[in-house]
Amino acid sequence: MQADLNRLQVFYHIYRGLSIKMAAAELGITPSAVSQQLKKLEQETKTALFTRLHKRLIPTTEGTRLFALVDPLIKDLRNGLTIMAEERTE
């Protein structure tokens, strides 16, 4: 399985806020686009990453495992890009 990095970033934002609307606002895209990306990621991973319960998202065990992998990746990428940008301005 090769998950798309953009989908992993969408998943990261959904998981952090447990909200599709919040993720959409953070990413500057529509909630519909966030939902579609989540659906595609769940198809790629062949597993449900969240349980939908009364308009709430509850991470599944697999969702929590994926977040544990994605969280340091996203943070390291952001930090690396910030360092690169700072070095260019020096």
Short mmCIF file of C-alpha atoms in Angstrom, two decimals:
data_model
loop_
_atom_site.label_atom_id
_atom_site.label_comp_id
_atom_site.label_asym_id
_atom_site.label_seq_id
_atom_site.Cartn_x
_atom_site.Cartn_y
_atom_site.Cartn_z
CA MET A 1 0.00 0.00 0.00
CA GLN A 2 1.23 3.48 -0.85
CA ALA A 3 -0.80 6.18 0.82
CA ASP A 4 -0.84 9.61 -0.77
CA LEU A 5 1.01 12.19 1.37
CA ASN A 6 -1.80 14.73 0.92
CA ARG A 7 -4.33 12.22 2.21
CA LEU A 8 -2.11 11.49 5.19
CA GLN A 9 -1.96 15.20 5.94
CA VAL A 10 -5.74 15.43 5.76
CA PHE A 11 -6.00 12.43 8.08
CA TYR A 12 -3.52 14.08 10.48
CA HIS A 13 -5.70 17.20 10.74
CA ILE A 14 -8.91 15.19 11.13
CA TYR A 15 -7.39 13.08 13.88
CA ARG A 16 -5.96 16.06 15.80
CA GLY A 17 -9.29 17.85 15.94
CA LEU A 18 -11.60 14.84 15.58
CA SER A 19 -13.51 17.00 13.15
CA ILE A 20 -13.85 17.16 9.40
CA LYS A 21 -14.99 20.80 9.58
CA MET A 22 -11.97 21.81 11.68
CA ALA A 23 -9.60 19.95 9.36
CA ALA A 24 -11.16 21.67 6.36
CA ALA A 25 -10.72 25.09 7.96
CA GLU A 26 -7.07 24.38 8.83
CA LEU A 27 -6.33 23.12 5.33
CA GLY A 28 -8.34 25.75 3.49
CA ILE A 29 -10.49 23.23 1.63
CA THR A 30 -14.14 22.22 1.84
CA PRO A 31 -15.45 19.67 4.33
CA SER A 32 -16.62 17.65 1.33
CA ALA A 33 -13.06 17.47 -0.01
CA VAL A 34 -11.81 16.37 3.42
CA SER A 35 -14.46 13.64 3.58
CA GLN A 36 -13.54 12.43 0.09
CA GLN A 37 -9.84 12.28 0.97
CA LEU A 38 -10.61 10.32 4.14
CA LYS A 39 -12.78 7.90 2.19
CA LYS A 40 -9.99 7.34 -0.36
CA LEU A 41 -7.43 6.80 2.39
CA GLU A 42 -9.70 4.26 4.06
CA GLN A 43 -10.04 2.49 0.71
CA GLU A 44 -6.26 2.51 0.22
CA THR A 45 -5.61 1.15 3.71
CA LYS A 46 -8.59 -1.22 3.46
CA THR A 47 -9.65 -0.27 6.97
CA ALA A 48 -11.93 2.16 8.76
CA LEU A 49 -9.86 4.84 10.47
CA PHE A 50 -12.77 6.40 12.38
CA THR A 51 -16.10 5.25 13.69
CA ARG A 52 -18.83 7.75 13.02
CA LEU A 53 -21.10 8.06 16.04
CA HIS A 54 -23.80 10.75 16.24
CA LYS A 55 -21.82 13.17 14.04
CA ARG A 56 -18.68 12.51 16.09
CA LEU A 57 -15.52 10.85 14.88
CA ILE A 58 -13.95 8.25 17.12
CA PRO A 59 -10.58 6.89 16.00
CA THR A 60 -10.40 3.15 15.50
CA THR A 61 -7.40 1.19 16.73
CA GLU A 62 -6.02 1.29 13.19
CA GLY A 63 -6.63 5.04 13.01
CA THR A 64 -4.65 5.53 16.21
CA ARG A 65 -1.84 3.35 14.88
CA LEU A 66 -1.71 5.31 11.64
CA PHE A 67 -1.65 8.62 13.53
CA ALA A 68 1.31 7.37 15.58
CA LEU A 69 3.17 6.91 12.27
CA VAL A 70 1.98 10.11 10.59
CA ASP A 71 2.39 12.52 13.52
CA PRO A 72 6.22 12.53 13.63
CA LEU A 73 6.40 12.53 9.84
CA ILE A 74 4.27 15.68 9.51
CA LYS A 75 6.06 17.41 12.39
CA ASP A 76 9.53 16.55 11.04
CA LEU A 77 8.56 17.71 7.57
CA ARG A 78 7.27 21.05 8.88
CA ASN A 79 10.36 21.57 11.03
CA GLY A 80 12.65 20.72 8.13
CA LEU A 81 10.88 23.10 5.78
CA THR A 82 11.03 25.85 8.39
CA ILE A 83 14.79 25.34 8.84
CA MET A 84 15.31 25.40 5.10
CA ALA A 85 13.35 28.65 4.78
CA GLU A 86 15.35 30.23 7.62
CA GLU A 87 18.63 29.19 6.02
CA ARG A 88 17.63 30.82 2.73
CA THR A 89 16.98 34.14 4.46
CA GLU A 90 20.39 34.20 6.19
#
